[in-house]
Amino acid sequence: MSSIKTALLALLIAISTSANASVVTFSGSPSLGFADGTFSHHLSTHFADGFYMYGSSTSAFNGYGQNGEWISFNTPVHLDFLEVKNWVSPFYGVSSLTVSLFNTTGGLLTSQTVVPTSTTFDLLSFETNNVSKVLFNFTGGTNVYGDGRAAAWYIVKDVTYSVNQADVPEPASIALLGLGLAGVAVARRRKTKAM
């Protein structure tokens, strides 16, 4: 019976020690980088566009309403989720926002398009491996700066990622396999004692 208790304890420990998730942090105006990557900046030759921290270090907006801002990771990651919201003023907000994930060779992995509101954040769940770049493109906007481009603003927060899940075995699966093997051993032992 003690082997079953040991196996259950091992299972509980394995389940509680899952891979750690990280959150992209923003600092500066514009933010240039974070612990595991960099941000786009100066896509426009006229303005210091990029992601500007907004409220907290895990939230930012696209400075100067620039389209095509991106987040790039130094090594491919598993992108869990992120949240987006339209700018606080509907006049300066986006009509729609497309978030696209790319691998290291520039191949599109997946994308999601949302029509964000200015009152609540929309959760975009990706659960995608091998992400090297997250690209943000919007529709809508107005020629606010008189430079011929449509400018619009959105807010992004809690960009959550972790080590590629294919690179790290799932502890709970390994523990369940071990528990199953222990169960087989106990059943075999009982069968042997019964004979």
Short mmCIF file of C-alpha atoms in Angstrom, two decimals, residues 29 93 111 176:
data_model
loop_
_atom_site.label_atom_id
_atom_site.label_comp_id
_atom_site.label_asym_id
_atom_site.label_seq_id
_atom_site.Cartn_x
_atom_site.Cartn_y
_atom_site.Cartn_z
CA SER A 29 8.29 55.64 -24.83
CA GLY A 93 -9.84 53.60 -32.25
CA SER A 111 -4.08 34.73 -36.79
CA LEU A 176 0.18 9.48 -14.87
#
